[in-house]
Every structure is written in C-alpha cells, then in structure tokens.
PDB file of C-alpha atoms in Angstrom:
ATOM      1  CA  MET A1018     111.052  96.331  97.909  1.00  0.00           C
ATOM      2  CA  ASN A1019     108.535  97.267  95.477  1.00  0.00           C
ATOM      3  CA  PRO A1020     104.760  97.335  96.511  1.00  0.00           C
ATOM      4  CA  PHE A1021     104.421 100.164  93.808  1.00  0.00           C
ATOM      5  CA  ASN A1022     102.372  97.574  91.070  1.00  0.00           C
ATOM      6  CA  ARG A1023      99.947 100.159  90.153  1.00  0.00           C
ATOM      7  CA  ILE A1024     101.475 104.214  89.955  1.00  0.00           C
ATOM      8  CA  SER A1025     103.962 104.641  87.441  1.00  0.00           C
ATOM      9  CA  HIS A1026     105.571 107.825  88.289  1.00  0.00           C
ATOM     10  CA  LEU A1027     106.196 106.113  92.450  1.00  0.00           C
ATOM     11  CA  LEU A1028     108.068 104.142  90.679  1.00  0.00           C
ATOM     12  CA  LEU A1029     112.084 105.407  90.727  1.00  0.00           C
ATOM     13  CA  PRO A1030     115.332 104.660  92.915  1.00  0.00           C
ATOM     14  CA  ALA A1031     114.567 105.442  96.182  1.00  0.00           C
ATOM     15  CA  VAL A1032     117.588 104.940  97.945  1.00  0.00           C
ATOM     16  CA  ALA A1033     117.467 104.253 102.365  1.00  0.00           C
ATOM     17  CA  VAL A1034     118.016 107.289 103.642  1.00  0.00           C
ATOM     18  CA  SER A1035     121.268 106.312 106.873  1.00  0.00           C
ATOM     19  CA  GLY A1036     122.647 110.172 107.758  1.00  0.00           C
ATOM     20  CA  LEU A1037     121.217 112.015 109.851  1.00  0.00           C
ATOM     21  CA  PHE A1038     119.745 114.909 107.131  1.00  0.00           C
ATOM     22  CA  ALA A1039     122.275 113.770 104.613  1.00  0.00           C
ATOM     23  CA  SER A1040     119.731 113.027 101.289  1.00  0.00           C
ATOM     24  CA  CYS A1041     117.602 114.142  98.603  1.00  0.00           C
ATOM     25  CA  ILE A1042     115.546 111.821  96.657  1.00  0.00           C
ATOM     26  CA  TYR A1043     114.442 113.098  92.677  1.00  0.00           C
ATOM     27  CA  ASP A1044     115.900 115.652  90.588  1.00  0.00           C
ATOM     28  CA  TYR A1045     113.560 119.007  92.200  1.00  0.00           C
ATOM     29  CA  PRO A1046     114.599 122.588  91.633  1.00  0.00           C
ATOM     30  CA  GLY A1047     117.612 123.470  93.778  1.00  0.00           C
ATOM     31  CA  ASP A1048     120.291 121.108  94.942  1.00  0.00           C
ATOM     32  CA  CYS A1049     120.218 120.107  99.427  1.00  0.00           C
ATOM     33  CA  ASP A1050     121.479 123.391 100.348  1.00  0.00           C
ATOM     34  CA  GLU A1051     117.462 124.968  99.629  1.00  0.00           C
ATOM     35  CA  LYS A1052     116.502 122.470 101.446  1.00  0.00           C
ATOM     36  CA  THR A1053     115.455 121.765 105.914  1.00  0.00           C
ATOM     37  CA  GLY A1054     116.663 118.278 107.260  1.00  0.00           C
ATOM     38  CA  PHE A1055     114.443 117.189 109.834  1.00  0.00           C
ATOM     39  CA  GLU A1056     114.365 113.485 111.226  1.00  0.00           C
ATOM     40  CA  ILE A1057     110.939 110.906 111.253  1.00  0.00           C
ATOM     41  CA  VAL A1058     111.286 108.998 115.321  1.00  0.00           C
ATOM     42  CA  ASN A1059     109.274 105.969 114.830  1.00  0.00           C
ATOM     43  CA  ASP A1060     106.894 104.703 118.193  1.00  0.00           C
ATOM     44  CA  TRP A1061     106.195 101.089 117.655  1.00  0.00           C
ATOM     45  CA  SER A1062     103.937 101.671 121.191  1.00  0.00           C
ATOM     46  CA  LEU A1063     100.726 100.477 118.279  1.00  0.00           C
ATOM     47  CA  ALA A1064     102.074  97.801 117.575  1.00  0.00           C
ATOM     48  CA  PRO A1065     105.145  96.000 119.179  1.00  0.00           C
ATOM     49  CA  ALA A1066     106.117  93.254 117.819  1.00  0.00           C
ATOM     50  CA  ALA A1067     105.512  95.081 114.014  1.00  0.00           C
ATOM     51  CA  ALA A1068     109.091  93.197 111.760  1.00  0.00           C
ATOM     52  CA  PRO A1069     108.460  95.703 108.667  1.00  0.00           C
ATOM     53  CA  GLU A1070     111.500  94.747 106.328  1.00  0.00           C
ATOM     54  CA  GLY A1071     111.371  98.411 105.221  1.00  0.00           C
ATOM     55  CA  MET A1072     109.348 101.267 105.564  1.00  0.00           C
ATOM     56  CA  ALA A1073     108.224 104.151 103.030  1.00  0.00           C
ATOM     57  CA  TYR A1074     107.933 107.411 104.364  1.00  0.00           C
ATOM     58  CA  LEU A1075     105.567 110.129 101.105  1.00  0.00           C
ATOM     59  CA  PHE A1076     105.724 113.384 101.791  1.00  0.00           C
ATOM     60  CA  TYR A1077     102.813 115.160  99.305  1.00  0.00           C
ATOM     61  CA  PRO A1078     103.859 119.129  98.640  1.00  0.00           C
ATOM     62  CA  GLU A1079     100.519 121.087  98.841  1.00  0.00           C
ATOM     63  CA  GLY A1080      99.271 121.227  95.243  1.00  0.00           C
ATOM     64  CA  SER A1081     101.173 118.808  93.807  1.00  0.00           C
ATOM     65  CA  GLY A1082     100.581 114.987  93.133  1.00  0.00           C
ATOM     66  CA  ARG A1083     104.455 113.788  93.155  1.00  0.00           C
ATOM     67  CA  PRO A1084     105.392 113.180  96.297  1.00  0.00           C
ATOM     68  CA  TRP A1085     108.933 112.542  97.529  1.00  0.00           C
ATOM     69  CA  ARG A1086     109.832 109.287  99.060  1.00  0.00           C
ATOM     70  CA  PHE A1087     112.193 108.371 101.732  1.00  0.00           C
ATOM     71  CA  ASP A1088     112.930 104.541 101.996  1.00  0.00           C
ATOM     72  CA  PHE A1089     114.919 102.824 105.341  1.00  0.00           C
ATOM     73  CA  PRO A1090     115.727  99.484 106.047  1.00  0.00           C
ATOM     74  CA  GLY A1091     113.777  97.654 109.355  1.00  0.00           C
ATOM     75  CA  ARG A1092     111.333  99.666 111.786  1.00  0.00           C
ATOM     76  CA  GLU A1093     113.662 102.775 112.928  1.00  0.00           C
ATOM     77  CA  ALA A1094     113.359 105.959 109.869  1.00  0.00           C
ATOM     78  CA  GLY A1095     116.385 109.024 110.079  1.00  0.00           C
ATOM     79  CA  GLY A1096     116.540 111.912 108.747  1.00  0.00           C
ATOM     80  CA  VAL A1097     115.074 113.252 105.816  1.00  0.00           C
ATOM     81  CA  SER A1098     115.419 116.854 103.788  1.00  0.00           C
ATOM     82  CA  LEU A1099     113.038 118.397 101.780  1.00  0.00           C
ATOM     83  CA  PRO A1100     111.896 121.889 100.264  1.00  0.00           C
ATOM     84  CA  PRO A1101     110.163 124.322 102.758  1.00  0.00           C
ATOM     85  CA  GLY A1102     106.625 124.656 102.243  1.00  0.00           C
ATOM     86  CA  GLU A1103     103.547 122.230 103.546  1.00  0.00           C
ATOM     87  CA  TYR A1104     103.395 118.787 102.970  1.00  0.00           C
ATOM     88  CA  LEU A1105     100.632 115.582 103.396  1.00  0.00           C
ATOM     89  CA  PHE A1106     102.795 112.250 104.792  1.00  0.00           C
ATOM     90  CA  VAL A1107     101.525 108.770 104.534  1.00  0.00           C
ATOM     91  CA  MET A1108     103.919 106.273 105.709  1.00  0.00           C
ATOM     92  CA  PHE A1109     103.508 102.283 105.453  1.00  0.00           C
ATOM     93  CA  ASN A1110     105.760  98.669 105.273  1.00  0.00           C
ATOM     94  CA  ASP A1111     107.461  98.750 101.744  1.00  0.00           C
ATOM     95  CA  ASP A1112     108.011  94.223 101.804  1.00  0.00           C
ATOM     96  CA  THR A1113     104.389  93.827 100.002  1.00  0.00           C
ATOM     97  CA  SER A1114     103.709  91.661  97.271  1.00  0.00           C
ATOM     98  CA  ASP A1115      99.939  91.495  96.614  1.00  0.00           C
ATOM     99  CA  ILE A1116      98.560  95.252  97.400  1.00  0.00           C
ATOM    100  CA  ASP A1117      97.756  97.102  94.439  1.00  0.00           C
ATOM    101  CA  PHE A1118      98.837 101.306  95.335  1.00  0.00           C
ATOM    102  CA  VAL A1119      95.351 103.442  93.239  1.00  0.00           C
ATOM    103  CA  GLU A1120      96.292 107.171  93.226  1.00  0.00           C
ATOM    104  CA  GLU A1121      93.248 109.054  95.365  1.00  0.00           C
ATOM    105  CA  GLY A1122      94.184 113.116  94.687  1.00  0.00           C
ATOM    106  CA  ASP A1123      97.127 114.023  96.721  1.00  0.00           C
ATOM    107  CA  GLY A1124      96.571 110.519  98.693  1.00  0.00           C
ATOM    108  CA  LEU A1125      97.540 106.927  98.514  1.00  0.00           C
ATOM    109  CA  GLY A1126      95.175 104.378  98.597  1.00  0.00           C
ATOM    110  CA  VAL A1127      95.821 100.899  98.514  1.00  0.00           C
ATOM    111  CA  THR A1128      93.539  97.687  97.132  1.00  0.00           C
ATOM    112  CA  THR A1129      94.500  93.699  95.916  1.00  0.00           C
ATOM    113  CA  GLU A1130      93.871  92.090  92.808  1.00  0.00           C
ATOM    114  CA  LYS A1131      90.116  90.317  91.995  1.00  0.00           C
ATOM    115  CA  VAL A1132      90.273  86.709  92.027  1.00  0.00           C
ATOM    116  CA  SER A1133      88.597  83.583  91.646  1.00  0.00           C
ATOM    117  CA  VAL A1134      88.089  80.385  93.319  1.00  0.00           C
ATOM    118  CA  GLY A1135      88.367  78.068  90.662  1.00  0.00           C
ATOM    119  CA  PHE A1136      84.325  76.700  90.426  1.00  0.00           C
ATOM    120  CA  ASP A1137      80.875  78.550  90.780  1.00  0.00           C
ATOM    121  CA  ALA A1138      80.779  79.970  94.252  1.00  0.00           C
ATOM    122  CA  GLY A1139      77.825  81.262  93.946  1.00  0.00           C
ATOM    123  CA  TYR A1140      78.754  85.568  94.766  1.00  0.00           C
ATOM    124  CA  GLY A1141      79.952  87.845  93.450  1.00  0.00           C
ATOM    125  CA  GLU A1142      83.350  89.629  93.452  1.00  0.00           C
ATOM    126  CA  LEU A1143      86.135  88.509  94.837  1.00  0.00           C
ATOM    127  CA  ARG A1144      89.467  89.748  96.000  1.00  0.00           C
ATOM    128  CA  ARG A1145      92.886  88.527  97.193  1.00  0.00           C
ATOM    129  CA  SER A1146      93.520  88.669 100.589  1.00  0.00           C
ATOM    130  CA  PRO A1147      96.075  91.585 101.537  1.00  0.00           C
ATOM    131  CA  ASP A1148      99.425  91.709 103.086  1.00  0.00           C
ATOM    132  CA  MET A1149      99.730  92.492 106.392  1.00  0.00           C
ATOM    133  CA  MET A1150      99.994  96.312 106.468  1.00  0.00           C
ATOM    134  CA  TRP A1151     101.643  99.232 109.436  1.00  0.00           C
ATOM    135  CA  GLY A1152     101.495 103.209 108.761  1.00  0.00           C
ATOM    136  CA  ASP A1153     100.469 105.896 109.281  1.00  0.00           C
ATOM    137  CA  ALA A1154     100.128 109.153 107.857  1.00  0.00           C
ATOM    138  CA  SER A1155      99.200 113.842 109.114  1.00  0.00           C
ATOM    139  CA  ALA A1156      97.747 114.924 107.210  1.00  0.00           C
ATOM    140  CA  ARG A1157      99.459 118.594 107.421  1.00  0.00           C
ATOM    141  CA  VAL A1158     103.010 118.678 107.835  1.00  0.00           C
ATOM    142  CA  VAL A1159     104.941 122.561 107.415  1.00  0.00           C
ATOM    143  CA  LEU A1160     108.661 122.045 106.993  1.00  0.00           C
ATOM    144  CA  GLY A1161     110.475 125.900 107.472  1.00  0.00           C
ATOM    145  CA  ASN A1162     113.855 126.844 107.301  1.00  0.00           C
ATOM    146  CA  SER A1163     114.432 126.128 110.813  1.00  0.00           C
ATOM    147  CA  SER A1164     110.989 125.041 111.858  1.00  0.00           C
ATOM    148  CA  LEU A1165     108.783 122.540 111.534  1.00  0.00           C
ATOM    149  CA  GLU A1166     105.039 121.789 112.325  1.00  0.00           C
ATOM    150  CA  TYR A1167     102.912 119.189 112.356  1.00  0.00           C
ATOM    151  CA  GLU A1168      99.912 117.651 112.249  1.00  0.00           C
ATOM    152  CA  SER A1169      99.327 114.435 115.310  1.00  0.00           C
ATOM    153  CA  SER A1170      98.708 110.668 113.819  1.00  0.00           C
ATOM    154  CA  THR A1171      94.885 111.418 110.240  1.00  0.00           C
ATOM    155  CA  TYR A1172      95.051 107.595 111.838  1.00  0.00           C
ATOM    156  CA  SER A1173      93.607 108.536 115.393  1.00  0.00           C
ATOM    157  CA  PRO A1174      90.118 110.083 116.760  1.00  0.00           C
ATOM    158  CA  HIS A1175      91.573 113.706 118.213  1.00  0.00           C
ATOM    159  CA  ARG A1176      94.230 115.080 116.381  1.00  0.00           C
ATOM    160  CA  GLU A1177      96.906 118.511 117.914  1.00  0.00           C
ATOM    161  CA  MET A1178      99.549 120.097 115.713  1.00  0.00           C
ATOM    162  CA  VAL A1179     102.771 119.751 117.109  1.00  0.00           C
ATOM    163  CA  SER A1180     105.386 121.688 117.202  1.00  0.00           C
ATOM    164  CA  SER A1181     108.860 119.945 117.035  1.00  0.00           C
ATOM    165  CA  PRO A1182     111.362 123.270 118.199  1.00  0.00           C
ATOM    166  CA  ASP A1183     114.448 119.785 117.938  1.00  0.00           C
ATOM    167  CA  MET A1184     113.697 119.075 115.062  1.00  0.00           C
ATOM    168  CA  ARG A1185     112.052 115.637 115.434  1.00  0.00           C
ATOM    169  CA  MET A1186     109.023 113.953 114.331  1.00  0.00           C
ATOM    170  CA  VAL A1187     107.235 111.661 115.589  1.00  0.00           C
ATOM    171  CA  THR A1188     105.668 108.805 114.065  1.00  0.00           C
ATOM    172  CA  TYR A1189     103.327 106.415 115.696  1.00  0.00           C
ATOM    173  CA  PRO A1190     102.953 103.273 113.007  1.00  0.00           C
ATOM    174  CA  ARG A1191     100.070 100.395 113.771  1.00  0.00           C
ATOM    175  CA  GLN A1192      98.841  97.604 112.531  1.00  0.00           C
ATOM    176  CA  ILE A1193      96.257  98.970 109.564  1.00  0.00           C
ATOM    177  CA  VAL A1194      94.835  95.698 108.224  1.00  0.00           C
ATOM    178  CA  ALA A1195      92.001  93.633 109.526  1.00  0.00           C
ATOM    179  CA  THR A1196      93.654  90.121 111.066  1.00  0.00           C
ATOM    180  CA  TYR A1197      90.057  87.845 111.016  1.00  0.00           C
ATOM    181  CA  ASN A1198      89.948  84.563 112.759  1.00  0.00           C
ATOM    182  CA  VAL A1199      87.498  82.038 111.499  1.00  0.00           C
ATOM    183  CA  ARG A1200      86.833  78.373 113.722  1.00  0.00           C
ATOM    184  CA  VAL A1201      83.811  75.295 112.850  1.00  0.00           C
ATOM    185  CA  LYS A1202      83.505  72.902 115.596  1.00  0.00           C
ATOM    186  CA  HIS A1203      82.154  70.403 115.275  1.00  0.00           C
ATOM    187  CA  VAL A1204      82.129  69.435 112.191  1.00  0.00           C
ATOM    188  CA  ALA A1205      80.346  66.287 111.651  1.00  0.00           C
ATOM    189  CA  ASN A1206      81.675  63.152 108.774  1.00  0.00           C
ATOM    190  CA  LEU A1207      85.598  65.246 108.310  1.00  0.00           C
ATOM    191  CA  HIS A1208      87.281  62.194 107.357  1.00  0.00           C
ATOM    192  CA  GLY A1209      86.015  62.212 104.139  1.00  0.00           C
ATOM    193  CA  VAL A1210      85.918  65.700 103.040  1.00  0.00           C
ATOM    194  CA  ALA A1211      89.079  65.803 100.732  1.00  0.00           C
ATOM    195  CA  ALA A1212      88.939  70.155 100.569  1.00  0.00           C
ATOM    196  CA  MET A1213      87.866  73.434 102.216  1.00  0.00           C
ATOM    197  CA  LYS A1214      87.293  76.720 100.870  1.00  0.00           C
ATOM    198  CA  GLY A1215      85.572  79.773 102.772  1.00  0.00           C
ATOM    199  CA  ILE A1216      84.141  82.709 101.537  1.00  0.00           C
ATOM    200  CA  LEU A1217      83.705  85.710 103.745  1.00  0.00           C
ATOM    201  CA  GLY A1218      81.376  88.595 102.273  1.00  0.00           C
ATOM    202  CA  GLY A1219      80.511  92.100 102.637  1.00  0.00           C
ATOM    203  CA  LEU A1220      84.409  94.016 103.163  1.00  0.00           C
ATOM    204  CA  SER A1221      85.607  96.279 101.813  1.00  0.00           C
ATOM    205  CA  THR A1222      88.268  96.530  98.710  1.00  0.00           C
ATOM    206  CA  GLY A1223      90.505  98.800 100.213  1.00  0.00           C
ATOM    207  CA  MET A1224      91.416 102.239 102.153  1.00  0.00           C
ATOM    208  CA  ASP A1225      92.704 105.132 101.375  1.00  0.00           C
ATOM    209  CA  LEU A1226      96.627 105.710 103.581  1.00  0.00           C
ATOM    210  CA  SER A1227      96.644 109.779 103.714  1.00  0.00           C
ATOM    211  CA  THR A1228      93.038 109.281 105.366  1.00  0.00           C
ATOM    212  CA  GLY A1229      92.673 105.912 107.069  1.00  0.00           C
ATOM    213  CA  ARG A1230      88.896 105.798 105.389  1.00  0.00           C
ATOM    214  CA  HIS A1231      88.362 102.574 104.223  1.00  0.00           C
ATOM    215  CA  TRP A1232      86.107 102.514 100.933  1.00  0.00           C
ATOM    216  CA  ASP A1233      82.425 101.398 100.460  1.00  0.00           C
ATOM    217  CA  GLU A1234      82.521  99.076  98.012  1.00  0.00           C
ATOM    218  CA  VAL A1235      82.682  95.461  99.169  1.00  0.00           C
ATOM    219  CA  ALA A1236      83.496  91.793  97.818  1.00  0.00           C
ATOM    220  CA  GLY A1237      84.346  88.206  99.184  1.00  0.00           C
ATOM    221  CA  VAL A1238      87.480  87.480 100.767  1.00  0.00           C
ATOM    222  CA  PRO A1239      88.453  83.219  99.742  1.00  0.00           C
ATOM    223  CA  PHE A1240      91.121  81.568 102.228  1.00  0.00           C
ATOM    224  CA  ASP A1241      91.532  78.518 103.040  1.00  0.00           C
ATOM    225  CA  PHE A1242      90.908  75.461 106.047  1.00  0.00           C
ATOM    226  CA  ARG A1243      92.987  73.848 108.155  1.00  0.00           C
ATOM    227  CA  ILE A1244      91.707  70.636 109.943  1.00  0.00           C
ATOM    228  CA  GLU A1245      92.271  70.672 113.974  1.00  0.00           C
ATOM    229  CA  ALA A1246      92.918  68.043 116.208  1.00  0.00           C
ATOM    230  CA  ASP A1247      89.447  67.902 117.846  1.00  0.00           C
ATOM    231  CA  SER A1248      87.352  67.514 114.695  1.00  0.00           C
ATOM    232  CA  SER A1249      87.264  71.499 113.932  1.00  0.00           C
ATOM    233  CA  VAL A1250      88.412  73.379 111.483  1.00  0.00           C
ATOM    234  CA  SER A1251      90.069  77.020 112.062  1.00  0.00           C
ATOM    235  CA  ALA A1252      91.396  79.981 109.305  1.00  0.00           C
ATOM    236  CA  ARG A1253      93.131  82.917 110.343  1.00  0.00           C
ATOM    237  CA  PHE A1254      93.455  86.186 107.166  1.00  0.00           C
ATOM    238  CA  LEU A1255      93.434  89.359 106.304  1.00  0.00           C
ATOM    239  CA  THR A1256      90.820  92.252 104.977  1.00  0.00           C
ATOM    240  CA  PHE A1257      91.022  96.062 104.340  1.00  0.00           C
ATOM    241  CA  GLY A1258      87.152  95.397 106.972  1.00  0.00           C
ATOM    242  CA  LEU A1259      84.253  96.937 107.297  1.00  0.00           C
ATOM    243  CA  PRO A1260      83.228  99.586 105.050  1.00  0.00           C
ATOM    244  CA  GLU A1261      82.689 102.999 106.907  1.00  0.00           C
ATOM    245  CA  GLN A1262      80.432 103.024 108.881  1.00  0.00           C
ATOM    246  CA  GLY A1263      77.101 104.132 107.229  1.00  0.00           C
ATOM    247  CA  SER A1264      77.753 102.208 103.733  1.00  0.00           C
ATOM    248  CA  ARG A1265      77.812  99.041 104.830  1.00  0.00           C
ATOM    249  CA  LYS A1266      74.941  97.837 102.395  1.00  0.00           C
ATOM    250  CA  ALA A1267      75.806  94.045 102.262  1.00  0.00           C
ATOM    251  CA  ASP A1268      75.639  91.841 104.983  1.00  0.00           C
ATOM    252  CA  ASN A1269      78.261  89.566 106.327  1.00  0.00           C
ATOM    253  CA  ALA A1270      78.307  85.415 105.025  1.00  0.00           C
ATOM    254  CA  LEU A1271      80.222  83.379 105.764  1.00  0.00           C
ATOM    255  CA  LEU A1272      80.669  80.534 103.089  1.00  0.00           C
ATOM    256  CA  LEU A1273      81.916  77.513 103.814  1.00  0.00           C
ATOM    257  CA  PHE A1274      82.250  74.802 100.770  1.00  0.00           C
ATOM    258  CA  PHE A1275      83.355  71.149 101.843  1.00  0.00           C
ATOM    259  CA  LYS A1276      84.530  68.586  98.763  1.00  0.00           C
ATOM    260  CA  LEU A1277      84.114  65.205  99.780  1.00  0.00           C
ATOM    261  CA  SER A1278      85.811  62.178  98.713  1.00  0.00           C
ATOM    262  CA  ASP A1279      83.517  60.830  97.117  1.00  0.00           C
ATOM    263  CA  GLY A1280      83.326  63.445  94.136  1.00  0.00           C
ATOM    264  CA  ARG A1281      79.680  65.540  96.068  1.00  0.00           C
ATOM    265  CA  THR A1282      80.790  69.411  97.137  1.00  0.00           C
ATOM    266  CA  GLU A1283      78.626  70.833  99.879  1.00  0.00           C
ATOM    267  CA  ARG A1284      78.242  74.094 100.902  1.00  0.00           C
ATOM    268  CA  ARG A1285      77.043  76.388 103.436  1.00  0.00           C
ATOM    269  CA  GLU A1286      76.930  79.594 104.233  1.00  0.00           C
ATOM    270  CA  PHE A1287      75.763  81.180 107.911  1.00  0.00           C
ATOM    271  CA  ASP A1288      74.601  85.056 108.187  1.00  0.00           C
ATOM    272  CA  VAL A1289      77.818  86.068 110.629  1.00  0.00           C
ATOM    273  CA  THR A1290      76.913  89.787 110.497  1.00  0.00           C
ATOM    274  CA  GLU A1291      76.574  90.258 113.870  1.00  0.00           C
ATOM    275  CA  ILE A1292      79.565  88.459 114.938  1.00  0.00           C
ATOM    276  CA  VAL A1293      81.230  90.945 112.379  1.00  0.00           C
ATOM    277  CA  ARG A1294      80.001  94.066 113.452  1.00  0.00           C
ATOM    278  CA  GLY A1295      80.418  93.753 116.450  1.00  0.00           C
ATOM    279  CA  ALA A1296      83.709  92.671 117.245  1.00  0.00           C
ATOM    280  CA  ALA A1297      85.103  94.936 120.089  1.00  0.00           C
ATOM    281  CA  ASP A1298      88.418  95.225 118.301  1.00  0.00           C
ATOM    282  CA  SER A1299      87.248  95.431 114.151  1.00  0.00           C
ATOM    283  CA  LEU A1300      91.453  94.870 113.524  1.00  0.00           C
ATOM    284  CA  ASN A1301      90.991  91.808 115.284  1.00  0.00           C
ATOM    285  CA  VAL A1302      87.792  89.463 114.416  1.00  0.00           C
ATOM    286  CA  SER A1303      86.316  85.921 115.273  1.00  0.00           C
ATOM    287  CA  ILE A1304      83.925  84.383 114.116  1.00  0.00           C
ATOM    288  CA  GLU A1305      82.904  80.224 115.471  1.00  0.00           C
ATOM    289  CA  ILE A1306      80.827  78.119 113.932  1.00  0.00           C
ATOM    290  CA  ASP A1307      79.514  75.670 116.504  1.00  0.00           C
ATOM    291  CA  SER A1308      78.050  71.982 114.437  1.00  0.00           C
ATOM    292  CA  VAL A1309      77.976  71.240 111.137  1.00  0.00           C
ATOM    293  CA  THR A1310      76.392  67.586 109.699  1.00  0.00           C
ATOM    294  CA  LEU A1311      77.806  66.935 106.637  1.00  0.00           C
ATOM    295  CA  PRO A1312      77.475  63.260 104.449  1.00  0.00           C
ATOM    296  CA  TYR A1313      78.606  60.120 105.244  1.00  0.00           C
ATOM    297  CA  ALA A1314      81.519  59.967 102.332  1.00  0.00           C
ATOM    298  CA  PRO A1315      84.699  57.397 102.784  1.00  0.00           C
ATOM    299  CA  THR A1316      88.146  58.123 104.383  1.00  0.00           C
ATOM    300  CA  VAL A1317      90.482  59.801 102.556  1.00  0.00           C
ATOM    301  CA  VAL A1318      93.350  58.470 101.615  1.00  0.00           C
ATOM    302  CA  GLY A1319      95.973  60.819  99.802  1.00  0.00           C
ATOM    303  CA  GLY A1320      95.167  64.973  99.068  1.00  0.00           C
ATOM    304  CA  GLY A1321      92.852  66.280  96.231  1.00  0.00           C
ATOM    305  CA  GLY A1322      91.618  70.199  95.704  1.00  0.00           C
ATOM    306  CA  PHE A1323      88.464  71.460  94.210  1.00  0.00           C
ATOM    307  CA  ASP A1324      87.029  70.133  90.529  1.00  0.00           C
ATOM    308  CA  PRO A1325      86.218  73.422  88.351  1.00  0.00           C
ATOM    309  CA  SER A1326      83.095  71.449  86.718  1.00  0.00           C
ATOM    310  CA  VAL A1327      81.338  70.965  89.855  1.00  0.00           C
ATOM    311  CA  VAL A1328      77.814  70.864  90.188  1.00  0.00           C
ATOM    312  CA  GLY A1329      74.346  70.175  92.190  1.00  0.00           C
ATOM    313  CA  TRP A1330      75.440  72.389  95.118  1.00  0.00           C
ATOM    314  CA  THR A1331      73.360  71.465  98.619  1.00  0.00           C
ATOM    315  CA  THR A1332      72.902  74.056  99.481  1.00  0.00           C
ATOM    316  CA  VAL A1333      71.965  75.241 103.658  1.00  0.00           C
ATOM    317  CA  THR A1334      71.733  79.600 104.140  1.00  0.00           C
ATOM    318  CA  VAL A1335      71.223  79.300 108.021  1.00  0.00           C
ATOM    319  CA  ASN A1336      70.319  82.425 110.030  1.00  0.00           C
ATOM    320  CA  PHE A1337      73.166  82.762 112.534  1.00  0.00           C
ATOM    321  CA  ASN A1338      72.720  85.420 114.983  1.00  0.00           C
ATOM    322  CA  VAL A1339      74.807  86.907 118.758  1.00  0.00           C
TER     323      VAL A1339
END
C-alpha cells in the first residue's frame, strides 16, 4: 500500500511496526538506544465504522522537512521510537490510490489529478473524486528522554497540551473528506436516456493534512448517476468539500448531462450554493432536485456512453434556492 504519488523522498521503505517501542525506521544518526519509545493509541469514536487497510504515521522534526514514517496494518497502531525533540504529527489511511500527496513546508497536502469527461462540459477545471480518507494531526509533539507531551487534535476547535506520564499518545482519527449525495426526482422521459453525467462545481481542490485547512483553489468534480425505481437518479461521491470560510468566491453549480437514445444531449444547470453552504454537516451533504423534464426519445435498447463529438447543447440555467 503506497499512497505517495508525488513525494519522492517519502518513497523509502516503511515497515509495519508491531513490537512495542521496537522499531527505528530510517538511517538517522544514532541507534535505537538513543531514541525514546512511546505508544500511539487510536480512539476511533469519531469514525466507529472506519475500516482502513492500514494507517501511516508521520512525525516531522522541528526545522526539518524529512519525516519519520511508521505504518501499521488495520485500525490500530502501537509502539514507535524517535529521537527526543519537537515534532509535527500527521496520520492518515495508507490504502488510497487516487490521492496525490504534495509537500507544504513542514507539512503534507492532499489533492487529486485533473480530469476530463470526454466532451465539452462548458465548465473550467475538473478534478477526480478523492478516495475515502481518515486522519488526525497534532501541531506539536514534545518528546524527552522519558517524557511525552502533545497538543490535542489540530482538527478540533479546542486544543490543549496533554502530558502523558504513561508514554501514550492518543489520537482521534476521523473522516476528513466530504460525502456528497445528489438525488434528482421525477425525471420525465427517463426511459429515453442512454447515459448520464454530473458535475458539482465550486469545490476545494485539496487540503493540508497538518492543519485541516481546505485549499482556496476550486474545481468541479464529475460523478456518475444510477437510476432508481421511481423515475429518479442518484449519486454518491467524495470531495474535499468547500474552501475555507472567506475564500468561497465561486458558486456551487450542479451540472447534469443526459445523452438521449436518439443522439441528442441535454444539459441542465442548477445553482445549489445555498444548499451546499447551508448543510448542517459539511462532511455529509445532500442535494435534492425535484422535477427535470427531458424531451421524448425512444426507449433505450442496450448500453451507450457519452460521445465526445456531441455538439449543440440545450442549456437551461435554474436558480435553485432553499
């Protein structure tokens, strides 16, 4: 499991640590006797259903961009050992395949690659939907010869220094990407639709794992629909959510594309900014559109996909407010 697509110096052998205080990872000066052992304990109460294949634990020494990395299989961690000093700490699941990792000073950012949908969607930059990610971070870990202090989760609104006489660092991993659910009800003449595609715009292109801050740059995220039994279509996909408050310059446009069985392509656009920004839980957002009328086309026989050569969009812009 190797999530690092962009950071070459982190592509060093990382071992799954199973023995308490037993492992040193890279060729730093000194041997294991010059390091202090402590235990990482994961409290999954904020994500009880999480099922990562493994988790990566990175400690960035103060003043150095090269981290110490430890990998453990599954949800649980264990014992590690590091030279005494101050560190920035980041943890995340290491079973991702569509995530690009990017250096950000002494920390680590995540993003996804730019994509296209094979036809002119009439939208700007598009980014791939990210994998599910869980994680946690601490801005300050202070390790002495026989002492351990650390700042509580950077992702929590209230932080404090925790002194651990038993040499245990407790983390609180949680879901750090957002789940978006889109449902379009009462689609007239759905029987004549051969293929569908959606794009949700105004979403952040990535985030800083060490601070939890979402990037200011925005893009659209393409997604696929599935047909429901009641003339509805729905989709569920992951995003990095919205940019930070105060940096949200772009509206959230929902674009729907329908390829009909007779070759015509219909486009519908909805302004869902108020729905997205007003969601009670920014990590679980639901968008529901009621009634879309498509022109009649013969019932689809067999499959089909979007044709990149399709031209002559029929565009309807709807100001959809709560």
